[in-house]
Short mmCIF file of C-alpha atoms and ligand atoms in Angstrom, two decimals:
data_model
loop_
_atom_site.label_atom_id
_atom_site.label_comp_id
_atom_site.label_asym_id
_atom_site.label_seq_id
_atom_site.Cartn_x
_atom_site.Cartn_y
_atom_site.Cartn_z
CA MET P 1 13.40 77.43 41.54
CA ASP P 2 13.10 77.94 37.82
CA LYS P 3 9.83 78.58 36.05
CA PRO P 4 7.72 75.44 35.56
CA HIS P 5 7.17 74.50 31.94
CA GLN P 6 5.27 72.04 29.87
CA MET P 7 7.42 69.26 28.41
CA MET P 8 4.54 67.44 26.75
CA PRO P 9 0.83 68.35 26.51
CA ASP P 10 0.13 66.42 29.71
CA ILE P 11 3.46 66.56 31.58
CA GLU P 12 4.90 69.58 33.37
CA ILE P 13 8.30 69.95 34.97
CA LEU P 14 8.91 71.83 38.23
CA PRO P 15 12.63 72.52 37.78
CA ALA P 16 15.31 73.83 40.09
CA HIS P 17 19.10 74.03 39.84
CA PHE P 18 21.20 73.44 42.91
CA PRO P 19 24.67 75.04 42.75
CA ILE P 20 27.59 72.71 43.47
CA PRO P 21 30.51 74.99 44.46
CA GLY P 22 33.44 74.74 42.10
CA MET P 23 31.70 72.22 39.84
CA GLY P 24 28.52 73.62 38.35
CA PHE P 25 24.85 72.85 38.88
CA LEU P 26 22.67 69.86 39.58
CA ALA P 27 19.08 69.97 38.35
CA VAL P 28 16.52 69.01 40.98
CA ASN P 29 13.26 68.30 39.19
CA ALA P 30 9.77 67.28 40.22
CA PHE P 31 7.08 66.52 37.64
CA VAL P 32 3.32 66.70 37.29
CA ILE P 33 1.68 64.09 35.07
CA LYS P 34 -1.74 65.43 34.13
CA ALA P 35 -3.23 61.99 33.85
CA ARG P 36 -6.93 61.38 34.42
CA GLU P 37 -5.72 60.74 37.96
CA PRO P 38 -3.05 63.46 38.22
CA VAL P 39 0.32 62.50 39.66
CA LEU P 40 3.07 64.54 41.30
CA VAL P 41 6.48 62.86 40.99
CA ASP P 42 8.69 63.87 43.96
CA THR P 43 8.32 66.99 46.07
CA GLY P 44 11.36 69.20 45.60
CA MET P 45 13.77 70.65 48.14
CA GLY P 46 12.66 71.86 51.57
CA ILE P 47 14.99 74.85 51.35
CA GLU P 48 12.71 76.45 48.76
CA SER P 49 9.43 75.26 50.16
CA GLU P 50 7.36 78.34 49.45
CA GLU P 51 8.57 78.57 45.86
CA PHE P 52 7.95 74.88 45.31
CA MET P 53 4.35 75.06 46.51
CA LYS P 54 3.75 78.14 44.32
CA ALA P 55 5.26 76.37 41.31
CA LEU P 56 3.06 73.33 41.94
CA GLU P 57 -0.06 75.48 42.31
CA SER P 58 0.78 77.28 39.06
CA VAL P 59 0.42 74.06 37.08
CA ILE P 60 -2.34 72.23 38.98
CA ASP P 61 -4.74 72.69 41.88
CA PRO P 62 -3.12 70.34 44.44
CA ARG P 63 -6.64 69.22 45.47
CA ASP P 64 -6.88 67.58 42.04
CA LEU P 65 -3.83 65.39 42.65
CA ARG P 66 -4.65 61.70 43.11
CA TRP P 67 -1.11 60.40 43.49
CA VAL P 68 2.18 61.62 44.92
CA TRP P 69 4.88 59.24 43.74
CA LEU P 70 8.14 59.36 45.67
CA THR P 71 10.99 57.89 43.66
CA HIS P 72 12.91 57.48 46.94
CA ASP P 73 13.16 59.06 50.36
CA ASP P 74 16.25 61.25 49.87
CA ALA P 75 15.83 64.83 51.10
CA ASP P 76 16.03 66.40 47.62
CA HIS P 77 12.91 64.39 46.69
CA THR P 78 10.91 64.57 49.92
CA GLY P 79 11.55 68.23 50.79
CA ASN P 80 7.90 69.26 50.74
CA ILE P 81 6.12 65.95 51.20
CA GLN P 82 4.16 66.92 54.30
CA LYS P 83 3.03 70.25 52.83
CA VAL P 84 2.03 68.55 49.60
CA LEU P 85 -0.01 65.85 51.36
CA GLU P 86 -1.80 68.54 53.38
CA ALA P 87 -2.58 70.53 50.21
CA ALA P 88 -3.61 67.40 48.32
CA PRO P 89 -6.04 65.53 50.58
CA GLY P 90 -7.24 63.37 47.67
CA ALA P 91 -3.79 62.04 46.84
CA ARG P 92 -2.31 58.69 47.82
CA LEU P 93 1.39 58.38 48.51
CA ALA P 94 2.98 55.83 46.16
CA ALA P 95 6.38 54.72 47.40
CA ASN P 96 8.48 51.73 48.28
CA SER P 97 7.61 50.30 51.71
CA LEU P 98 11.16 50.80 52.99
CA ALA P 99 10.97 54.50 52.04
CA VAL P 100 7.76 54.82 54.06
CA LEU P 101 9.30 53.02 57.02
CA ARG P 102 12.38 55.24 56.94
CA MET P 103 10.33 58.45 56.63
CA SER P 104 8.22 57.32 59.59
CA THR P 105 11.25 57.93 61.81
CA THR P 106 11.01 61.67 60.96
CA TRP P 107 7.30 62.45 60.55
CA PRO P 108 4.02 60.59 61.00
CA VAL P 109 3.30 59.17 57.54
CA PRO P 110 -0.48 58.66 57.16
CA MET P 111 -0.44 54.92 56.54
CA ASN P 112 -4.05 54.86 55.29
CA ARG P 113 -2.95 57.01 52.34
CA VAL P 114 0.10 54.97 51.42
CA TYR P 115 0.42 52.65 48.41
CA TRP P 116 3.43 50.31 48.49
CA LEU P 117 5.23 49.50 45.29
CA ASN P 118 8.13 47.27 44.34
CA SER P 119 9.93 47.41 41.01
CA GLY P 120 7.64 45.70 38.50
CA ASP P 121 4.39 46.76 40.21
CA SER P 122 2.01 49.15 38.45
CA ILE P 123 -0.76 51.58 39.25
CA SER P 124 -3.43 52.90 36.93
CA ALA P 125 -3.68 56.67 36.68
CA GLY P 126 -6.93 56.37 34.69
CA ASP P 127 -5.62 56.98 31.19
CA ARG P 128 -2.24 55.26 31.58
CA LYS P 129 -0.35 52.60 33.43
CA LEU P 130 2.56 53.72 35.59
CA THR P 131 5.02 50.94 36.28
CA ALA P 132 7.68 51.06 38.99
CA VAL P 133 11.09 50.34 37.45
CA ARG P 134 14.28 50.42 39.46
CA PRO P 135 16.83 52.35 37.39
CA PRO P 136 20.24 50.76 36.78
CA LEU P 137 21.99 53.29 39.01
CA PHE P 138 20.61 54.54 42.33
CA ASP P 139 21.86 55.88 45.64
CA ASN P 140 19.07 54.57 47.82
CA PRO P 141 17.59 51.05 48.12
CA THR P 142 14.02 52.38 48.01
CA THR P 143 14.41 53.80 44.50
CA ILE P 144 11.59 53.22 42.03
CA GLY P 145 11.48 55.15 38.77
CA ILE P 146 8.32 55.25 36.68
CA TYR P 147 7.65 54.04 33.16
CA ASP P 148 4.59 55.81 31.77
CA ASN P 149 3.13 53.73 28.94
CA LYS P 150 1.18 56.68 27.49
CA SER P 151 3.99 59.20 27.13
CA GLU P 152 6.61 56.41 26.76
CA ALA P 153 8.71 58.38 29.23
CA PHE P 154 10.90 56.96 31.96
CA PHE P 155 11.08 59.02 35.13
CA SER P 156 14.47 57.75 36.19
CA ALA P 157 14.92 59.17 39.74
CA ASP P 158 18.63 59.99 40.32
CA CYS P 159 19.80 57.92 37.35
CA PHE P 160 20.92 59.73 34.17
CA GLY P 161 21.62 62.89 36.18
CA ALA P 162 24.59 65.11 35.39
CA ILE P 163 26.53 67.93 36.96
CA ILE P 164 26.23 70.62 34.31
CA PRO P 165 28.17 73.87 33.78
CA SER P 166 25.11 76.14 33.79
CA PRO P 167 21.34 75.76 34.23
CA ALA P 168 19.61 74.41 31.14
CA ARG P 169 15.98 73.98 30.11
CA ASN P 170 16.52 70.96 27.91
CA ALA P 171 19.17 68.24 27.64
CA ASP P 172 19.63 69.31 24.00
CA ASP P 173 21.03 72.61 25.29
CA LEU P 174 24.10 70.77 26.64
CA THR P 175 27.09 69.93 24.47
CA ASP P 176 27.79 66.20 24.08
CA GLY P 177 31.10 66.72 25.89
CA ASP P 178 29.52 68.46 28.89
CA LEU P 179 26.78 65.86 29.02
CA ALA P 180 29.22 62.92 28.92
CA GLN P 181 31.59 64.34 31.49
CA GLY P 182 28.80 65.59 33.74
CA MET P 183 26.82 62.35 33.66
CA ILE P 184 29.73 60.02 34.34
CA ARG P 185 30.89 62.30 37.14
CA TRP P 186 27.46 62.45 38.75
CA GLU P 187 26.77 58.72 38.44
CA SER P 188 30.19 57.91 39.86
CA ALA P 189 29.57 60.23 42.83
CA ASP P 190 25.95 59.18 43.41
CA SER P 191 26.38 55.42 42.89
CA PRO P 192 29.97 54.70 44.02
CA TRP P 193 29.09 51.00 44.32
CA ALA P 194 29.10 50.86 40.50
CA HIS P 195 32.90 50.72 40.66
CA MET P 196 32.64 47.35 42.42
CA VAL P 197 30.46 45.87 39.70
CA ASP P 198 31.68 43.73 36.82
CA PRO P 199 31.11 45.83 33.65
CA GLY P 200 29.62 42.81 31.85
CA VAL P 201 27.12 42.17 34.64
CA PHE P 202 26.29 45.86 34.76
CA SER P 203 25.67 45.95 31.02
CA LYS P 204 23.02 43.23 31.52
CA ALA P 205 21.36 45.43 34.15
CA LEU P 206 21.02 48.10 31.46
CA ASP P 207 19.05 45.67 29.28
CA ARG P 208 15.82 46.38 31.16
CA ILE P 209 15.98 50.00 29.98
CA ARG P 210 17.14 48.96 26.49
CA GLN P 211 14.04 46.76 26.26
CA LEU P 212 11.72 49.47 27.55
CA ALA P 213 13.32 51.86 25.05
CA PRO P 214 11.72 54.98 26.53
CA LYS P 215 11.38 57.86 24.07
CA ARG P 216 12.04 60.38 26.79
CA ILE P 217 14.03 60.35 29.98
CA PHE P 218 12.91 62.58 32.80
CA SER P 219 15.65 62.38 35.41
CA ALA P 220 15.36 64.20 38.71
CA HIS P 221 18.87 65.52 38.06
CA LEU P 222 19.03 66.40 34.37
CA PRO P 223 17.00 68.72 32.15
CA PRO P 224 14.37 66.73 30.23
CA ALA P 225 15.73 64.57 27.42
CA ARG P 226 14.11 63.26 24.26
CA GLY P 227 15.54 60.60 21.92
CA LYS P 228 18.70 60.20 23.97
CA THR P 229 18.17 56.85 25.69
CA GLY P 230 20.78 55.03 23.58
CA GLN P 231 23.35 57.76 24.20
CA PHE P 232 22.64 57.76 27.95
CA LEU P 233 22.94 53.97 28.20
CA GLU P 234 26.31 54.08 26.45
CA LEU P 235 27.47 56.71 28.92
CA VAL P 236 26.35 54.94 32.08
CA ALA P 237 27.83 51.65 30.80
CA LYS P 238 31.21 53.36 31.25
CA VAL P 239 30.64 54.20 34.92
CA PRO P 240 32.04 50.94 36.45
CA THR P 241 35.39 51.51 34.71
CA SER P 242 35.49 55.31 35.11
CA THR P 243 37.72 57.10 37.59
CA PRO P 244 35.96 57.00 40.97
CA PHE P 245 34.74 60.38 42.15
CA VAL P 246 36.56 61.71 45.20
CA THR P 247 34.44 64.01 47.32
CA PRO P 248 36.04 67.37 48.22
CA ASN P 249 37.86 67.37 51.57
CA GLN P 250 38.58 70.06 54.17
CA THR P 251 41.34 71.65 52.04
CA ALA P 252 38.80 72.11 49.25
CA LEU P 253 36.27 73.58 51.67
CA GLU P 254 38.80 76.11 52.92
CA GLN P 255 39.53 77.12 49.31
CA ILE P 256 35.82 77.54 48.60
CA LEU P 257 35.32 79.61 51.75
CA ALA P 258 38.33 81.80 50.89
CA GLN P 259 36.93 82.36 47.38
CA MET P 260 33.52 83.27 48.81
CA LYS P 261 35.16 85.70 51.23
CA GLY P 262 37.25 87.18 48.43
CA GLY P 263 34.16 87.63 46.28
CA SER P 264 32.00 89.27 48.96
FE1 LIG E 1 19.05 60.04 45.78
FE1 LIG E 2 18.33 62.91 44.10
#
């Protein structure tokens, strides 16, 4: 994991960068919203459990958390969910009902602590309203991003992620070329269904975010971004007509393994 840092006076990022062999890095971020009722957004990767819990504890006493919001039940977002709920007995688990049902096949989700949300539903975190908004691109039907009306930030789950050449602290640290290529590549890989969608219909799906006009985008898979919503929407509008991403096959794996052997 990278060092947590403050993105806004009341919002901290718990960042990590996952290496993608031969391609670069994918950010894997969780966030802490220091609302009157503090919220953890997603729970990091299980592979770095100890580091994640330390990072969380460095920005907030988990016992102060009142909400743990899961944007969806993919493993890179639920990696430490059980540990977090144990450490945060005062927190409710905000998630889509289908995410809870699916997780219940792996571990006993405490149903009395769960809060079910569909896109469009809101919770109050005391000093702000957090509204569930399904982002225009997603890899999981349970996905709910968050629009925070106080910070005017959109926590966009997997959407607006990018495969980037090297770890970065801020989206401004990326060149426009790297950002464009990395975002279209990631979205094409993560939401391959977008290639089946009529670009005109898809553009209408982007209107919800255009109307929200968030000042900041906090993607789980991109360093934090400010003032880039228009640029990001233009980029993702191109995904349906972009070249579909082809996942590496066995030949590629053998090349990667040979390189690793050569380097060791
Ligand atoms: Fe996902
Ligand atoms: Fe993800």
